[in-house]
mmCIF file of C-alpha atoms in Angstrom:
data_model
loop_
_atom_site.group_PDB
_atom_site.id
_atom_site.type_symbol
_atom_site.label_atom_id
_atom_site.label_comp_id
_atom_site.label_asym_id
_atom_site.label_seq_id
_atom_site.Cartn_x
_atom_site.Cartn_y
_atom_site.Cartn_z
ATOM 1 C CA LYS A 24 19.388 0.044 -4.727
ATOM 2 C CA GLN A 25 21.686 -2.364 -6.479
ATOM 3 C CA GLU A 26 20.794 -3.377 -10.022
ATOM 4 C CA VAL A 27 21.233 -6.924 -11.301
ATOM 5 C CA GLY A 28 22.749 -7.147 -14.769
ATOM 6 C CA THR A 29 20.416 -7.619 -17.707
ATOM 7 C CA GLY A 30 22.235 -10.662 -18.973
ATOM 8 C CA GLY A 31 25.051 -13.032 -18.339
ATOM 9 C CA ASP A 32 26.245 -14.631 -15.166
ATOM 10 C CA GLU A 33 24.426 -12.441 -12.637
ATOM 11 C CA VAL A 34 20.945 -13.289 -13.921
ATOM 12 C CA THR A 35 21.827 -16.957 -14.411
ATOM 13 C CA ALA A 36 23.144 -17.167 -10.840
ATOM 14 C CA LEU A 37 20.027 -15.461 -9.433
ATOM 15 C CA ASN A 38 17.706 -17.852 -11.300
ATOM 16 C CA GLY A 39 19.803 -20.805 -10.136
ATOM 17 C CA TRP A 40 19.347 -19.792 -6.504
ATOM 18 C CA LYS A 41 15.591 -19.478 -6.960
ATOM 19 C CA LYS A 42 15.485 -23.007 -8.372
ATOM 20 C CA ALA A 43 17.569 -24.186 -5.409
ATOM 21 C CA ASP A 44 15.021 -22.559 -3.097
ATOM 22 C CA VAL A 45 12.265 -24.574 -4.788
ATOM 23 C CA TRP A 46 14.342 -27.722 -4.243
ATOM 24 C CA ALA A 47 14.802 -26.799 -0.574
ATOM 25 C CA LEU A 48 11.048 -26.257 -0.214
ATOM 26 C CA GLY A 49 10.461 -29.754 -1.604
ATOM 27 C CA CYS A 50 12.957 -31.238 0.854
ATOM 28 C CA THR A 51 11.330 -29.370 3.739
ATOM 29 C CA TYR A 52 7.887 -30.558 2.635
ATOM 30 C CA PHE A 53 9.178 -34.152 2.480
ATOM 31 C CA GLU A 54 10.551 -33.870 6.011
ATOM 32 C CA MET A 55 7.316 -32.356 7.328
ATOM 33 C CA ILE A 56 5.324 -35.302 5.954
ATOM 34 C CA THR A 57 7.699 -38.122 6.919
ATOM 35 C CA GLY A 58 9.566 -36.728 9.917
ATOM 36 C CA LYS A 59 12.856 -37.502 8.157
ATOM 37 C CA PRO A 60 14.857 -35.672 5.514
ATOM 38 C CA PRO A 61 14.832 -37.115 1.987
ATOM 39 C CA TRP A 62 17.679 -39.516 1.236
ATOM 40 C CA ASN A 63 18.116 -40.099 4.971
ATOM 41 C CA ASN A 64 19.393 -43.625 4.450
ATOM 42 C CA TYR A 65 22.994 -42.369 4.101
ATOM 43 C CA SER A 66 24.966 -41.995 7.325
ATOM 44 C CA ASN A 67 27.734 -40.054 5.625
ATOM 45 C CA PRO A 68 26.773 -36.570 4.302
ATOM 46 C CA VAL A 69 29.270 -36.847 1.434
ATOM 47 C CA ALA A 70 27.730 -40.141 0.317
ATOM 48 C CA ALA A 71 24.272 -38.569 0.513
ATOM 49 C CA MET A 72 25.350 -35.579 -1.612
ATOM 50 C CA TYR A 73 26.940 -37.886 -4.186
ATOM 51 C CA ASN A 74 23.832 -40.052 -4.449
ATOM 52 C CA ILE A 75 21.528 -37.035 -4.675
ATOM 53 C CA ALA A 76 23.660 -35.686 -7.519
ATOM 54 C CA MET A 77 23.493 -39.051 -9.300
ATOM 55 C CA CYS A 78 19.807 -39.815 -8.765
ATOM 56 C CA LYS A 79 17.372 -39.734 -11.662
ATOM 57 C CA SER A 80 14.165 -38.847 -9.836
ATOM 58 C CA ALA A 81 12.776 -36.930 -6.896
ATOM 59 C CA PRO A 82 12.221 -38.653 -3.558
ATOM 60 C CA GLN A 83 8.971 -40.553 -3.188
ATOM 61 C CA LEU A 84 6.532 -40.039 -0.345
ATOM 62 C CA PRO A 85 4.713 -43.093 0.983
ATOM 63 C CA ALA A 86 1.309 -43.188 -0.755
ATOM 64 C CA GLU A 87 -0.528 -43.680 2.532
ATOM 65 C CA LYS A 88 0.949 -40.456 3.963
ATOM 66 C CA VAL A 89 -0.090 -37.961 1.292
ATOM 67 C CA HIS A 90 -2.650 -37.394 -1.451
ATOM 68 C CA ALA A 91 -1.461 -37.909 -5.032
ATOM 69 C CA ASP A 92 -1.608 -34.124 -5.523
ATOM 70 C CA GLY A 93 0.902 -33.733 -2.684
ATOM 71 C CA GLN A 94 3.183 -36.260 -4.346
ATOM 72 C CA GLU A 95 2.907 -34.273 -7.574
ATOM 73 C CA PHE A 96 3.817 -31.062 -5.702
ATOM 74 C CA LEU A 97 6.955 -32.774 -4.361
ATOM 75 C CA GLN A 98 7.877 -33.996 -7.848
ATOM 76 C CA PHE A 99 7.593 -30.442 -9.190
ATOM 77 C CA CYS A 100 9.764 -29.018 -6.401
ATOM 78 C CA CYS A 101 12.408 -31.748 -6.438
ATOM 79 C CA ASN A 102 12.683 -32.224 -10.175
ATOM 80 C CA ILE A 103 16.254 -33.315 -10.812
ATOM 81 C CA ASP A 104 16.530 -30.907 -13.755
ATOM 82 C CA PRO A 105 16.538 -27.375 -12.271
ATOM 83 C CA GLU A 106 15.228 -25.939 -15.541
ATOM 84 C CA LYS A 107 12.076 -28.044 -15.168
ATOM 85 C CA ARG A 108 11.346 -26.878 -11.623
ATOM 86 C CA PRO A 109 8.647 -24.229 -11.415
ATOM 87 C CA HIS A 110 9.487 -20.664 -10.525
ATOM 88 C CA VAL A 111 8.663 -19.849 -6.906
ATOM 89 C CA SER A 112 5.859 -17.524 -8.015
ATOM 90 C CA HIS A 113 4.110 -20.416 -9.786
ATOM 91 C CA LEU A 114 4.034 -22.734 -6.783
ATOM 92 C CA ILE A 115 1.226 -20.811 -5.094
ATOM 93 C CA TYR A 116 -1.074 -21.849 -7.939
ATOM 94 C CA HIS A 117 -0.523 -25.577 -7.483
ATOM 95 C CA LYS A 118 -3.786 -27.292 -6.534
ATOM 96 C CA TYR A 119 -2.214 -28.917 -3.472
ATOM 97 C CA ILE A 120 -1.646 -25.626 -1.688
ATOM 98 C CA LYS A 121 -4.544 -23.546 -2.992
ATOM 99 C CA ALA A 122 -6.640 -22.317 -0.080
ATOM 100 C CA GLU A 123 -9.926 -23.427 -1.621
ATOM 101 C CA ASN A 124 -8.737 -27.070 -1.487
ATOM 102 C CA ILE A 125 -8.192 -26.948 2.292
ATOM 103 C CA ASN A 126 -11.065 -27.643 4.684
ATOM 104 C CA GLU A 127 -11.808 -25.821 7.930
ATOM 105 C CA HIS A 128 -9.508 -28.239 9.814
ATOM 106 C CA GLY A 129 -6.503 -27.385 7.647
ATOM 107 C CA GLN A 130 -6.647 -30.695 5.788
ATOM 108 C CA TYR A 131 -6.225 -31.046 2.048
ATOM 109 C CA VAL A 132 -9.461 -32.350 0.547
ATOM 110 C CA GLY A 133 -8.632 -32.034 -3.135
ATOM 111 C CA GLU A 134 -10.434 -30.369 -5.972
ATOM 112 C CA GLU A 135 -12.851 -33.265 -6.418
ATOM 113 C CA LYS A 136 -14.385 -32.959 -2.935
ATOM 114 C CA ILE A 137 -14.622 -29.179 -3.151
ATOM 115 C CA GLU A 138 -16.420 -29.403 -6.514
ATOM 116 C CA LYS A 139 -18.914 -31.923 -5.049
ATOM 117 C CA GLN A 140 -19.644 -29.595 -2.139
ATOM 118 C CA HIS A 141 -20.576 -26.784 -4.562
ATOM 119 C CA GLN A 142 -22.952 -28.921 -6.645
#
């Protein structure tokens, strides 16, 4: 078993990769919803990377394609500031992916509809 250092560069690098994984999850989610990768309007990969690095906000999903809670989930994952992205272990608690907010057909119904069903 290899131990990770208790401070310094090793821990910082490990946390940075976890935040990159959250970013990658957001990009994958975006592509699953739209059928296209985020920032797909650039034909040149270098231009795309430059513009992603310079952008000030996460990609936006079309409102008609996803519930506002799904848009919020994407914003959390693709926050431009890696320090503001949630840790991977916190994502499972987001309301958009909690099992109790999914109906028997696998569709997100939101907390509001679930609460009405239990009243």
